[in-house]
mmCIF file of C-alpha atoms and ligand atoms in Angstrom:
data_model
loop_
_atom_site.group_PDB
_atom_site.id
_atom_site.type_symbol
_atom_site.label_atom_id
_atom_site.label_comp_id
_atom_site.label_asym_id
_atom_site.label_seq_id
_atom_site.Cartn_x
_atom_site.Cartn_y
_atom_site.Cartn_z
ATOM 1 C CA MET Y 1 -106.069 7.582 22.864
ATOM 2 C CA PRO Y 2 -105.766 9.933 19.910
ATOM 3 C CA GLY Y 3 -109.023 10.668 18.101
ATOM 4 C CA GLU Y 4 -109.562 9.625 14.493
ATOM 5 C CA GLU Y 5 -108.320 12.897 13.094
ATOM 6 C CA GLU Y 6 -105.142 12.982 15.112
ATOM 7 C CA PHE Y 7 -101.664 12.296 13.828
ATOM 8 C CA VAL Y 8 -98.089 12.846 14.914
ATOM 9 C CA VAL Y 9 -95.127 13.611 12.640
ATOM 10 C CA THR Y 10 -91.697 14.303 14.156
ATOM 11 C CA PRO Y 11 -88.189 13.107 13.234
ATOM 12 C CA TYR Y 12 -88.656 10.262 15.760
ATOM 13 C CA GLU Y 13 -92.277 9.352 15.376
ATOM 14 C CA VAL Y 14 -94.835 9.054 12.578
ATOM 15 C CA ARG Y 15 -98.269 7.960 13.749
ATOM 16 C CA GLY Y 16 -101.931 8.145 12.758
ATOM 17 C CA ARG Y 17 -103.603 9.014 9.470
ATOM 18 C CA ILE Y 18 -101.716 12.082 8.295
ATOM 19 C CA ASP Y 19 -103.568 15.081 6.880
ATOM 20 C CA TYR Y 20 -100.757 16.398 4.694
ATOM 21 C CA ASP Y 21 -102.241 19.815 3.985
ATOM 22 C CA ARG Y 22 -102.812 20.343 7.661
ATOM 23 C CA LEU Y 23 -99.254 19.205 8.400
ATOM 24 C CA ARG Y 24 -97.888 21.713 5.914
ATOM 25 C CA GLU Y 25 -99.835 24.443 7.676
ATOM 26 C CA LEU Y 26 -98.584 23.306 11.073
ATOM 27 C CA PHE Y 27 -94.964 23.289 9.881
ATOM 28 C CA GLY Y 28 -95.411 26.551 7.971
ATOM 29 C CA THR Y 29 -94.025 25.219 4.670
ATOM 30 C CA GLN Y 30 -95.147 26.177 1.167
ATOM 31 C CA ALA Y 31 -97.257 24.086 -1.234
ATOM 32 C CA LEU Y 32 -95.727 22.774 -4.432
ATOM 33 C CA THR Y 33 -97.959 24.722 -6.816
ATOM 34 C CA PRO Y 34 -98.703 23.958 -10.508
ATOM 35 C CA GLU Y 35 -96.579 27.020 -11.412
ATOM 36 C CA LEU Y 36 -93.625 25.569 -9.561
ATOM 37 C CA LEU Y 37 -94.143 22.170 -11.196
ATOM 38 C CA ALA Y 38 -94.149 23.873 -14.589
ATOM 39 C CA LYS Y 39 -90.901 25.630 -13.700
ATOM 40 C CA ILE Y 40 -89.200 22.372 -12.671
ATOM 41 C CA HIS Y 41 -90.504 20.727 -15.847
ATOM 42 C CA ARG Y 42 -89.113 23.474 -18.022
ATOM 43 C CA LEU Y 43 -85.708 23.686 -16.348
ATOM 44 C CA ALA Y 44 -85.380 19.891 -16.382
ATOM 45 C CA GLY Y 45 -85.634 19.971 -20.147
ATOM 46 C CA GLY Y 46 -89.288 18.951 -20.412
ATOM 47 C CA GLU Y 47 -89.542 16.177 -17.849
ATOM 48 C CA LEU Y 48 -90.985 15.850 -14.364
ATOM 49 C CA HIS Y 49 -89.847 13.185 -11.937
ATOM 50 C CA PRO Y 50 -92.738 10.726 -11.367
ATOM 51 C CA ALA Y 51 -92.684 11.232 -7.593
ATOM 52 C CA ILE Y 52 -93.155 14.974 -8.124
ATOM 53 C CA ARG Y 53 -95.815 14.500 -10.786
ATOM 54 C CA ARG Y 54 -97.740 12.070 -8.572
ATOM 55 C CA GLY Y 55 -97.739 14.470 -5.652
ATOM 56 C CA ILE Y 56 -95.512 12.469 -3.288
ATOM 57 C CA PHE Y 57 -93.221 15.492 -3.105
ATOM 58 C CA TYR Y 58 -95.749 18.122 -2.212
ATOM 59 C CA SER Y 59 -94.221 20.804 0.011
ATOM 60 C CA HIS Y 60 -91.116 22.982 0.026
ATOM 61 C CA ARG Y 61 -89.224 25.910 1.464
ATOM 62 C CA ASP Y 62 -87.645 28.442 -0.906
ATOM 63 C CA LEU Y 63 -87.618 26.132 -3.931
ATOM 64 C CA GLY Y 64 -88.891 28.911 -6.217
ATOM 65 C CA SER Y 65 -85.976 31.255 -5.588
ATOM 66 C CA LEU Y 66 -83.459 28.397 -5.884
ATOM 67 C CA LEU Y 67 -84.888 27.534 -9.320
ATOM 68 C CA ASP Y 68 -84.973 31.171 -10.405
ATOM 69 C CA GLY Y 69 -81.314 31.446 -9.450
ATOM 70 C CA TYR Y 70 -80.552 28.342 -11.491
ATOM 71 C CA ALA Y 71 -82.420 29.780 -14.478
ATOM 72 C CA ASN Y 72 -80.212 32.872 -14.164
ATOM 73 C CA GLY Y 73 -77.002 30.888 -14.234
ATOM 74 C CA ARG Y 74 -76.499 30.151 -10.556
ATOM 75 C CA PRO Y 75 -76.206 26.377 -10.053
ATOM 76 C CA PHE Y 76 -77.073 24.750 -6.738
ATOM 77 C CA PHE Y 77 -76.005 21.489 -5.125
ATOM 78 C CA LEU Y 78 -78.032 18.648 -3.648
ATOM 79 C CA TYR Y 79 -77.667 17.335 -0.136
ATOM 80 C CA SER Y 80 -79.217 14.261 1.405
ATOM 81 C CA GLY Y 81 -78.154 11.642 3.889
ATOM 82 C CA ARG Y 82 -78.644 8.317 5.515
ATOM 83 C CA GLY Y 83 -78.221 7.094 9.066
ATOM 84 C CA PRO Y 84 -76.838 3.563 8.541
ATOM 85 C CA SER Y 85 -78.722 1.560 11.153
ATOM 86 C CA GLY Y 86 -79.448 -1.388 8.854
ATOM 87 C CA PRO Y 87 -80.350 -2.237 5.267
ATOM 88 C CA LEU Y 88 -82.155 0.287 3.091
ATOM 89 C CA HIS Y 89 -85.769 -0.374 2.215
ATOM 90 C CA THR Y 90 -87.600 0.576 -0.954
ATOM 91 C CA SER Y 91 -89.053 3.786 0.519
ATOM 92 C CA HIS Y 92 -85.550 5.138 1.118
ATOM 93 C CA LEU Y 93 -85.032 5.123 -2.633
ATOM 94 C CA LEU Y 94 -87.581 7.893 -3.031
ATOM 95 C CA HIS Y 95 -85.255 10.730 -2.010
ATOM 96 C CA PHE Y 96 -82.125 9.311 -3.561
ATOM 97 C CA ASP Y 97 -83.960 8.612 -6.828
ATOM 98 C CA LEU Y 98 -85.055 12.221 -6.848
ATOM 99 C CA CYS Y 99 -81.520 13.498 -6.104
ATOM 100 C CA GLN Y 100 -80.151 11.339 -8.897
ATOM 101 C CA TRP Y 101 -82.768 12.757 -11.260
ATOM 102 C CA PHE Y 102 -81.910 16.354 -10.303
ATOM 103 C CA GLN Y 103 -78.219 15.613 -10.680
ATOM 104 C CA ARG Y 104 -78.716 14.260 -14.194
ATOM 105 C CA ARG Y 105 -81.283 16.776 -15.424
ATOM 106 C CA PHE Y 106 -79.691 19.869 -13.852
ATOM 107 C CA GLY Y 107 -76.043 18.793 -13.998
ATOM 108 C CA VAL Y 108 -75.443 19.641 -10.346
ATOM 109 C CA PRO Y 109 -73.243 18.062 -7.645
ATOM 110 C CA MET Y 110 -74.616 15.766 -4.965
ATOM 111 C CA TYR Y 111 -73.375 15.689 -1.384
ATOM 112 C CA LEU Y 112 -74.328 12.583 0.525
ATOM 113 C CA GLN Y 113 -73.869 12.189 4.253
ATOM 114 C CA ILE Y 114 -73.532 8.757 5.859
ATOM 115 C CA THR Y 115 -73.983 9.270 9.589
ATOM 116 C CA ASP Y 116 -72.339 6.214 11.148
ATOM 117 C CA ASP Y 117 -71.597 8.312 14.237
ATOM 118 C CA GLU Y 118 -75.217 9.395 14.657
ATOM 119 C CA LYS Y 119 -76.571 5.858 14.567
ATOM 120 C CA PHE Y 120 -73.923 4.605 16.975
ATOM 121 C CA TRP Y 121 -74.900 7.341 19.439
ATOM 122 C CA ALA Y 122 -78.634 6.954 18.867
ATOM 123 C CA ARG Y 123 -78.969 3.164 18.987
ATOM 124 C CA SER Y 124 -77.484 1.449 21.975
ATOM 125 C CA GLY Y 125 -77.897 -1.933 20.272
ATOM 126 C CA LEU Y 126 -75.519 -1.134 17.403
ATOM 127 C CA SER Y 127 -71.746 -1.626 17.537
ATOM 128 C CA ARG Y 128 -69.253 0.597 15.723
ATOM 129 C CA GLU Y 129 -68.462 -2.270 13.352
ATOM 130 C CA GLU Y 130 -72.142 -2.502 12.449
ATOM 131 C CA THR Y 131 -72.712 1.191 11.781
ATOM 132 C CA VAL Y 132 -69.602 1.307 9.575
ATOM 133 C CA ARG Y 133 -70.542 -1.874 7.742
ATOM 134 C CA TRP Y 134 -74.104 -0.632 7.130
ATOM 135 C CA GLY Y 135 -72.649 2.707 6.119
ATOM 136 C CA TYR Y 136 -70.805 1.060 3.241
ATOM 137 C CA GLU Y 137 -73.691 -1.249 2.330
ATOM 138 C CA ASN Y 138 -76.068 1.735 2.202
ATOM 139 C CA LEU Y 139 -73.542 3.806 0.253
ATOM 140 C CA TYR Y 140 -73.323 1.118 -2.464
ATOM 141 C CA ASP Y 141 -77.117 0.912 -2.688
ATOM 142 C CA ILE Y 142 -77.463 4.672 -3.014
ATOM 143 C CA LEU Y 143 -74.687 5.174 -5.569
ATOM 144 C CA ALA Y 144 -76.065 2.267 -7.624
ATOM 145 C CA LEU Y 145 -79.181 4.313 -8.393
ATOM 146 C CA GLY Y 146 -77.107 6.015 -11.076
ATOM 147 C CA PHE Y 147 -75.150 8.825 -9.427
ATOM 148 C CA ASP Y 148 -72.367 10.380 -11.455
ATOM 149 C CA PRO Y 149 -68.998 9.417 -9.881
ATOM 150 C CA LYS Y 150 -67.475 12.749 -10.849
ATOM 151 C CA ARG Y 151 -70.229 14.863 -9.337
ATOM 152 C CA THR Y 152 -70.981 12.879 -6.182
ATOM 153 C CA HIS Y 153 -69.268 13.535 -2.864
ATOM 154 C CA THR Y 154 -69.748 11.529 0.294
ATOM 155 C CA PHE Y 155 -69.266 12.641 3.862
ATOM 156 C CA PHE Y 156 -68.856 9.347 5.682
ATOM 157 C CA ASP Y 157 -68.830 10.994 9.071
ATOM 158 C CA SER Y 158 -66.190 8.978 10.914
ATOM 159 C CA ARG Y 159 -63.899 8.971 7.857
ATOM 160 C CA SER Y 160 -64.610 12.539 6.751
ATOM 161 C CA ILE Y 161 -64.334 14.235 10.112
ATOM 162 C CA ALA Y 162 -61.206 16.180 9.112
ATOM 163 C CA ALA Y 163 -63.208 17.708 6.256
ATOM 164 C CA LEU Y 164 -66.274 18.452 8.387
ATOM 165 C CA TYR Y 165 -64.760 19.548 11.640
ATOM 166 C CA PRO Y 166 -63.462 23.055 10.832
ATOM 167 C CA LEU Y 167 -66.989 24.075 9.831
ATOM 168 C CA ALA Y 168 -68.659 22.021 12.574
ATOM 169 C CA ILE Y 169 -66.730 24.069 15.125
ATOM 170 C CA ARG Y 170 -68.347 27.239 13.802
ATOM 171 C CA VAL Y 171 -71.812 25.717 13.442
ATOM 172 C CA ALA Y 172 -71.806 24.207 16.935
ATOM 173 C CA ARG Y 173 -71.135 27.583 18.529
ATOM 174 C CA LYS Y 174 -74.391 28.909 17.026
ATOM 175 C CA ILE Y 175 -76.673 26.180 18.384
ATOM 176 C CA PRO Y 176 -77.721 26.563 22.019
ATOM 177 C CA TYR Y 177 -78.464 23.437 23.998
ATOM 178 C CA SER Y 178 -81.997 24.731 24.603
ATOM 179 C CA THR Y 179 -82.674 24.525 20.843
ATOM 180 C CA VAL Y 180 -81.657 20.898 20.377
ATOM 181 C CA LYS Y 181 -83.431 19.969 23.570
ATOM 182 C CA ALA Y 182 -86.651 21.502 22.268
ATOM 183 C CA VAL Y 183 -86.325 20.249 18.677
ATOM 184 C CA PHE Y 184 -85.156 16.702 19.383
ATOM 185 C CA GLY Y 185 -86.582 16.145 22.839
ATOM 186 C CA PHE Y 186 -83.191 15.367 24.397
ATOM 187 C CA GLU Y 187 -83.194 14.265 28.029
ATOM 188 C CA PRO Y 188 -80.514 14.929 30.661
ATOM 189 C CA SER Y 189 -79.443 11.296 30.130
ATOM 190 C CA THR Y 190 -78.930 11.735 26.351
ATOM 191 C CA ASN Y 191 -75.283 11.132 25.496
ATOM 192 C CA ILE Y 192 -73.304 14.212 24.503
ATOM 193 C CA GLY Y 193 -72.439 12.710 21.113
ATOM 194 C CA LEU Y 194 -76.019 13.213 19.961
ATOM 195 C CA THR Y 195 -76.254 16.781 21.185
ATOM 196 C CA PHE Y 196 -73.170 17.651 19.115
ATOM 197 C CA TYR Y 197 -74.257 15.533 16.146
ATOM 198 C CA THR Y 198 -76.852 18.135 15.164
ATOM 199 C CA ALA Y 199 -73.998 20.412 14.118
ATOM 200 C CA LEU Y 200 -72.588 17.710 11.853
ATOM 201 C CA GLN Y 201 -75.894 17.270 10.027
ATOM 202 C CA THR Y 202 -75.942 20.991 9.276
ATOM 203 C CA VAL Y 203 -72.367 21.204 7.969
ATOM 204 C CA PRO Y 204 -72.906 19.699 4.472
ATOM 205 C CA ALA Y 205 -75.568 22.346 3.734
ATOM 206 C CA PHE Y 206 -72.842 25.018 3.977
ATOM 207 C CA TRP Y 207 -69.734 23.024 3.108
ATOM 208 C CA PRO Y 208 -69.444 23.713 -0.654
ATOM 209 C CA SER Y 209 -69.924 27.467 -0.090
ATOM 210 C CA TRP Y 210 -67.292 27.407 2.628
ATOM 211 C CA ALA Y 211 -64.845 25.220 0.688
ATOM 212 C CA GLU Y 212 -65.121 27.254 -2.488
ATOM 213 C CA GLY Y 213 -65.371 30.646 -0.848
ATOM 214 C CA ARG Y 214 -68.527 31.687 -2.718
ATOM 215 C CA THR Y 215 -72.254 31.358 -2.155
ATOM 216 C CA ILE Y 216 -73.670 28.122 -3.543
ATOM 217 C CA PRO Y 217 -77.366 27.426 -2.844
ATOM 218 C CA CYS Y 218 -78.350 24.051 -1.405
ATOM 219 C CA LEU Y 219 -81.417 21.869 -2.063
ATOM 220 C CA ILE Y 220 -82.327 19.142 0.431
ATOM 221 C CA PRO Y 221 -84.972 16.625 -0.676
ATOM 222 C CA CYS Y 222 -86.283 14.863 2.426
ATOM 223 C CA GLY Y 223 -89.320 13.370 4.155
ATOM 224 C CA ILE Y 224 -91.428 16.070 5.770
ATOM 225 C CA ASP Y 225 -90.656 14.442 9.133
ATOM 226 C CA GLN Y 226 -87.073 15.774 8.738
ATOM 227 C CA ASP Y 227 -88.181 19.385 8.438
ATOM 228 C CA PRO Y 228 -87.529 20.188 12.133
ATOM 229 C CA HIS Y 229 -83.821 19.264 11.703
ATOM 230 C CA PHE Y 230 -83.369 21.738 8.919
ATOM 231 C CA ARG Y 231 -85.278 24.509 10.623
ATOM 232 C CA VAL Y 232 -82.273 24.636 12.950
ATOM 233 C CA THR Y 233 -79.939 24.771 9.935
ATOM 234 C CA ARG Y 234 -81.985 27.528 8.305
ATOM 235 C CA ASP Y 235 -82.142 29.529 11.522
ATOM 236 C CA ILE Y 236 -78.382 29.780 11.856
ATOM 237 C CA ALA Y 237 -77.443 29.993 8.149
ATOM 238 C CA GLU Y 238 -77.431 33.709 7.681
ATOM 239 C CA GLY Y 239 -75.609 34.372 10.943
ATOM 240 C CA LEU Y 240 -72.728 32.353 9.496
ATOM 241 C CA GLY Y 241 -72.919 34.039 6.106
ATOM 242 C CA TYR Y 242 -74.474 31.138 4.190
ATOM 243 C CA PRO Y 243 -77.770 30.931 2.282
ATOM 244 C CA LYS Y 244 -80.626 29.042 3.936
ATOM 245 C CA PRO Y 245 -80.930 25.622 2.290
ATOM 246 C CA ALA Y 246 -84.082 25.082 0.224
ATOM 247 C CA LEU Y 247 -86.142 22.008 1.101
ATOM 248 C CA LEU Y 248 -88.348 19.730 -0.969
ATOM 249 C CA HIS Y 249 -90.558 17.583 1.244
ATOM 250 C CA SER Y 250 -92.180 14.249 0.522
ATOM 251 C CA GLN Y 251 -95.102 12.553 2.159
ATOM 252 C CA MET Y 252 -94.280 9.412 4.146
ATOM 253 C CA VAL Y 253 -94.582 6.094 2.285
ATOM 254 C CA PRO Y 254 -96.846 3.782 4.306
ATOM 255 C CA GLY Y 255 -95.471 0.461 5.512
ATOM 256 C CA LEU Y 256 -96.633 -2.835 4.000
ATOM 257 C CA LEU Y 257 -98.750 -3.634 7.024
ATOM 258 C CA GLY Y 258 -100.618 -0.392 6.502
ATOM 259 C CA GLU Y 259 -99.229 1.112 9.690
ATOM 260 C CA GLY Y 260 -96.974 4.126 10.020
ATOM 261 C CA ALA Y 261 -94.050 4.566 7.659
ATOM 262 C CA MET Y 262 -91.543 1.954 6.562
ATOM 263 C CA SER Y 263 -88.797 1.764 9.132
ATOM 264 C CA THR Y 264 -85.378 0.138 9.395
ATOM 265 C CA SER Y 265 -85.573 -0.409 13.093
ATOM 266 C CA GLY Y 266 -88.164 -2.098 15.145
ATOM 267 C CA GLU Y 267 -89.768 -5.435 15.476
ATOM 268 C CA ARG Y 268 -91.998 -5.078 12.450
ATOM 269 C CA ALA Y 269 -89.602 -6.244 9.758
ATOM 270 C CA ASP Y 270 -92.574 -7.288 7.615
ATOM 271 C CA ASN Y 271 -93.612 -3.645 7.368
ATOM 272 C CA SER Y 272 -90.659 -2.870 5.049
ATOM 273 C CA LEU Y 273 -89.156 -4.352 1.866
ATOM 274 C CA PHE Y 274 -85.415 -4.379 2.485
ATOM 275 C CA LEU Y 275 -83.032 -4.239 -0.446
ATOM 276 C CA ASN Y 276 -81.203 -7.279 0.921
ATOM 277 C CA ASP Y 277 -84.370 -9.388 1.305
ATOM 278 C CA PRO Y 278 -84.078 -12.617 -0.710
ATOM 279 C CA PRO Y 279 -86.738 -13.139 -3.425
ATOM 280 C CA GLU Y 280 -88.874 -15.495 -1.332
ATOM 281 C CA VAL Y 281 -88.998 -12.973 1.515
ATOM 282 C CA VAL Y 282 -90.020 -10.210 -0.908
ATOM 283 C CA ASP Y 283 -92.788 -12.510 -2.173
ATOM 284 C CA ARG Y 284 -94.032 -13.283 1.304
ATOM 285 C CA LYS Y 285 -94.031 -9.637 2.428
ATOM 286 C CA VAL Y 286 -95.921 -8.439 -0.626
ATOM 287 C CA ARG Y 287 -98.392 -11.336 -0.444
ATOM 288 C CA HIS Y 288 -99.158 -10.404 3.168
ATOM 289 C CA ALA Y 289 -99.227 -6.669 2.523
ATOM 290 C CA PHE Y 290 -102.233 -4.615 3.572
ATOM 291 C CA THR Y 291 -104.374 -3.496 0.627
ATOM 292 C CA GLY Y 292 -107.402 -1.328 -0.028
ATOM 293 C CA GLY Y 293 -109.333 -4.372 -1.245
ATOM 294 C CA ARG Y 294 -112.761 -5.668 -0.258
ATOM 295 C CA ALA Y 295 -113.643 -8.691 1.816
ATOM 296 C CA THR Y 296 -114.695 -10.832 -1.158
ATOM 297 C CA VAL Y 297 -113.942 -11.002 -4.884
ATOM 298 C CA GLU Y 298 -117.598 -10.446 -5.666
ATOM 299 C CA GLU Y 299 -117.717 -7.260 -3.595
ATOM 300 C CA GLN Y 300 -114.486 -5.972 -5.108
ATOM 301 C CA ARG Y 301 -115.706 -6.550 -8.668
ATOM 302 C CA ARG Y 302 -118.919 -4.721 -7.794
ATOM 303 C CA LEU Y 303 -117.640 -1.846 -5.612
ATOM 304 C CA GLY Y 304 -113.969 -1.506 -6.538
ATOM 305 C CA ALA Y 305 -111.078 -1.046 -4.093
ATOM 306 C CA THR Y 306 -109.463 1.991 -2.435
ATOM 307 C CA PRO Y 307 -105.941 2.791 -3.702
ATOM 308 C CA GLU Y 308 -105.366 5.655 -1.254
ATOM 309 C CA ILE Y 309 -105.216 3.340 1.746
ATOM 310 C CA CYS Y 310 -103.360 0.509 -0.025
ATOM 311 C CA SER Y 311 -99.700 -0.175 0.767
ATOM 312 C CA VAL Y 312 -99.157 -1.911 -2.581
ATOM 313 C CA TRP Y 313 -100.580 1.013 -4.537
ATOM 314 C CA ALA Y 314 -98.190 3.235 -2.549
ATOM 315 C CA GLN Y 315 -95.290 1.202 -3.971
ATOM 316 C CA TRP Y 316 -96.613 1.503 -7.535
ATOM 317 C CA ARG Y 317 -96.953 5.215 -6.981
ATOM 318 C CA MET Y 318 -93.543 5.639 -5.420
ATOM 319 C CA ARG Y 319 -91.416 4.016 -8.099
ATOM 320 C CA PHE Y 320 -92.667 0.750 -9.558
ATOM 321 C CA ALA Y 321 -95.051 2.168 -12.174
ATOM 322 C CA GLU Y 322 -92.565 3.022 -14.900
ATOM 323 C CA SER Y 323 -94.857 5.400 -16.774
ATOM 324 C CA GLU Y 324 -97.783 7.706 -16.045
ATOM 325 C CA GLU Y 325 -99.983 5.533 -18.264
ATOM 326 C CA LYS Y 326 -99.165 2.472 -16.178
ATOM 327 C CA PHE Y 327 -99.738 4.326 -12.944
ATOM 328 C CA GLU Y 328 -103.088 5.666 -14.117
ATOM 329 C CA GLN Y 329 -104.125 2.274 -15.404
ATOM 330 C CA VAL Y 330 -103.363 0.543 -12.086
ATOM 331 C CA THR Y 331 -105.202 3.266 -10.187
ATOM 332 C CA ARG Y 332 -108.231 3.202 -12.462
ATOM 333 C CA ASP Y 333 -108.518 -0.595 -12.564
ATOM 334 C CA CYS Y 334 -108.141 -0.802 -8.803
ATOM 335 C CA ARG Y 335 -110.885 1.710 -8.201
ATOM 336 C CA SER Y 336 -113.271 0.136 -10.714
ATOM 337 C CA GLY Y 337 -112.833 -3.424 -9.462
ATOM 338 C CA ALA Y 338 -111.278 -4.615 -12.724
ATOM 339 C CA LEU Y 339 -108.007 -5.389 -10.922
ATOM 340 C CA LEU Y 340 -108.023 -7.794 -7.980
ATOM 341 C CA CYS Y 341 -105.423 -7.528 -5.232
ATOM 342 C CA GLY Y 342 -103.835 -10.928 -5.902
ATOM 343 C CA ASP Y 343 -103.238 -10.098 -9.570
ATOM 344 C CA CYS Y 344 -101.993 -6.621 -8.718
ATOM 345 C CA LYS Y 345 -99.500 -8.155 -6.281
ATOM 346 C CA SER Y 346 -98.270 -10.670 -8.881
ATOM 347 C CA GLU Y 347 -97.713 -7.866 -11.318
ATOM 348 C CA ILE Y 348 -95.835 -5.562 -8.978
ATOM 349 C CA LEU Y 349 -93.763 -8.489 -7.696
ATOM 350 C CA GLU Y 350 -92.443 -9.053 -11.205
ATOM 351 C CA ARG Y 351 -91.293 -5.450 -11.331
ATOM 352 C CA ILE Y 352 -89.814 -5.502 -7.863
ATOM 353 C CA HIS Y 353 -87.835 -8.662 -8.665
ATOM 354 C CA ALA Y 354 -86.630 -7.160 -11.945
ATOM 355 C CA PHE Y 355 -85.468 -4.056 -10.057
ATOM 356 C CA TYR Y 356 -83.673 -6.143 -7.396
ATOM 357 C CA ASP Y 357 -81.865 -8.151 -10.105
ATOM 358 C CA GLN Y 358 -80.740 -5.090 -12.005
ATOM 359 C CA HIS Y 359 -79.811 -3.304 -8.775
ATOM 360 C CA ALA Y 360 -77.608 -6.208 -7.611
ATOM 361 C CA ILE Y 361 -75.504 -5.836 -10.758
ATOM 362 C CA ALA Y 362 -75.299 -2.031 -10.555
ATOM 363 C CA ARG Y 363 -74.284 -2.174 -6.902
ATOM 364 C CA GLU Y 364 -71.348 -4.533 -7.629
ATOM 365 C CA LYS Y 365 -70.066 -2.026 -10.186
ATOM 366 C CA VAL Y 366 -70.077 0.995 -7.876
ATOM 367 C CA LYS Y 367 -67.838 -0.801 -5.374
ATOM 368 C CA ASP Y 368 -64.914 0.071 -7.648
ATOM 369 C CA TRP Y 369 -65.364 3.801 -7.162
ATOM 370 C CA ALA Y 370 -67.537 4.316 -4.054
ATOM 371 C CA GLU Y 371 -64.501 4.909 -1.835
ATOM 372 C CA SER Y 372 -63.217 7.611 -4.176
ATOM 373 C CA THR Y 373 -66.325 9.734 -3.487
ATOM 374 C CA ILE Y 374 -65.513 10.004 0.224
ATOM 375 C CA VAL Y 375 -64.312 13.495 1.101
ATOM 376 C CA ALA Y 376 -61.270 13.152 3.345
ATOM 377 C CA SER Y 377 -59.974 16.643 3.914
ATOM 378 C CA ALA Y 378 -60.996 20.277 3.953
ATOM 379 C CA PRO Y 379 -59.385 23.112 2.083
ATOM 380 C CA LYS Y 380 -56.925 25.094 4.150
ATOM 381 C CA ASP Y 381 -58.834 26.462 7.114
ATOM 382 C CA LEU Y 382 -58.144 30.053 7.933
HETATM 383 N N1 LIG S 1 -80.318 11.955 10.216
HETATM 384 C C1 LIG S 1 -80.631 11.245 8.997
HETATM 385 C C2 LIG S 1 -81.063 9.803 9.346
HETATM 386 O O1 LIG S 1 -81.195 9.445 10.482
HETATM 387 C C3 LIG S 1 -79.437 11.166 8.070
HETATM 388 C C4 LIG S 1 -79.145 12.466 7.371
HETATM 389 C C5 LIG S 1 -77.958 13.180 7.469
HETATM 390 C C6 LIG S 1 -79.983 13.174 6.453
HETATM 391 N N2 LIG S 1 -78.008 14.242 6.678
HETATM 392 C C7 LIG S 1 -79.234 14.290 6.022
HETATM 393 C C8 LIG S 1 -81.272 12.936 5.935
HETATM 394 C C9 LIG S 1 -79.755 15.187 5.080
HETATM 395 C C10 LIG S 1 -81.799 13.852 4.998
HETATM 396 C C11 LIG S 1 -81.035 14.952 4.584
HETATM 397 O O2 LIG S 1 -81.308 9.015 8.466
#
């Protein structure tokens, strides 16, 4: 049994109560300092994304030099991705919201990877039809967050392989089997699709530089659990003549049952709020969600509750508090005992429903142009 202080964070497992500063030290990443926040704020035209301001994004690699380059007239591009194993849940929006914000405030392109191949290889229970269908469903949800059709490019792996493959050939030659075995824990029985897949996840980080024949820096916003993937990418970048991608890491958003992170897979569907959950299911999940409240109303009024351990507060913090004032008010009233959990849940439910309604409309609209973002071919490969 792990002791109280112990936690595990890898691309395949998130467990225990995570000490995020300690994790940053273990991974050897840099802290997002006030100076760096001020720099983002300034370059973004006097605005900071709420998830950065509230400390959810808290760690990085090489973000400072990427921003300095931008300030000196060298634009970057964004890269993020999704393995389509099922519906998206609200925590997935964190990274795509942030990418959308960077795209709008910095006027930079976004490259999105939909890894239908990866999920087919990784999950024996999923058919090809399912990974493709979820790939499109997820793509609509992501684009509906407000991405600019002209500046957004999708690698839908099975459809974009002709665009990816010429570079994947080069990348794959640089990655020894011993590396992926150590980083991902592959067993002799792991199918060979997955061992090769690693190369495909690296390709988008270099693709624009390769396609345009000039150096274009890359920024990857991701959960800190994904850092090991991109250490491989960073290790081989310079050997191929590309810049190491910069990373911006978030903390993990706790699941509604107060255990681990939200997850698409697994038996614990009530741990996550899926974007395709009908309103009554959303209600039920939030009503049953784990909170930082006290055993009785009297105690809560007297002693206050604990936002830091509350899964509902985590959702306010992540995206559902529309302003800093609102976020501070919820936090303060929770801590003081002025706000009871039932009322807090009613209030956030209104906002979640309003988001779902608005999102359903936006997602219908992107269906007209989603396909046109899919990159089908590569420039002439020499
Ligand atoms: N492997 C990721 C997943 O399972 C998908 C992914 C591909 C990704 N490229 C990425 C995630 C870049 C973050 C950044 O969901």
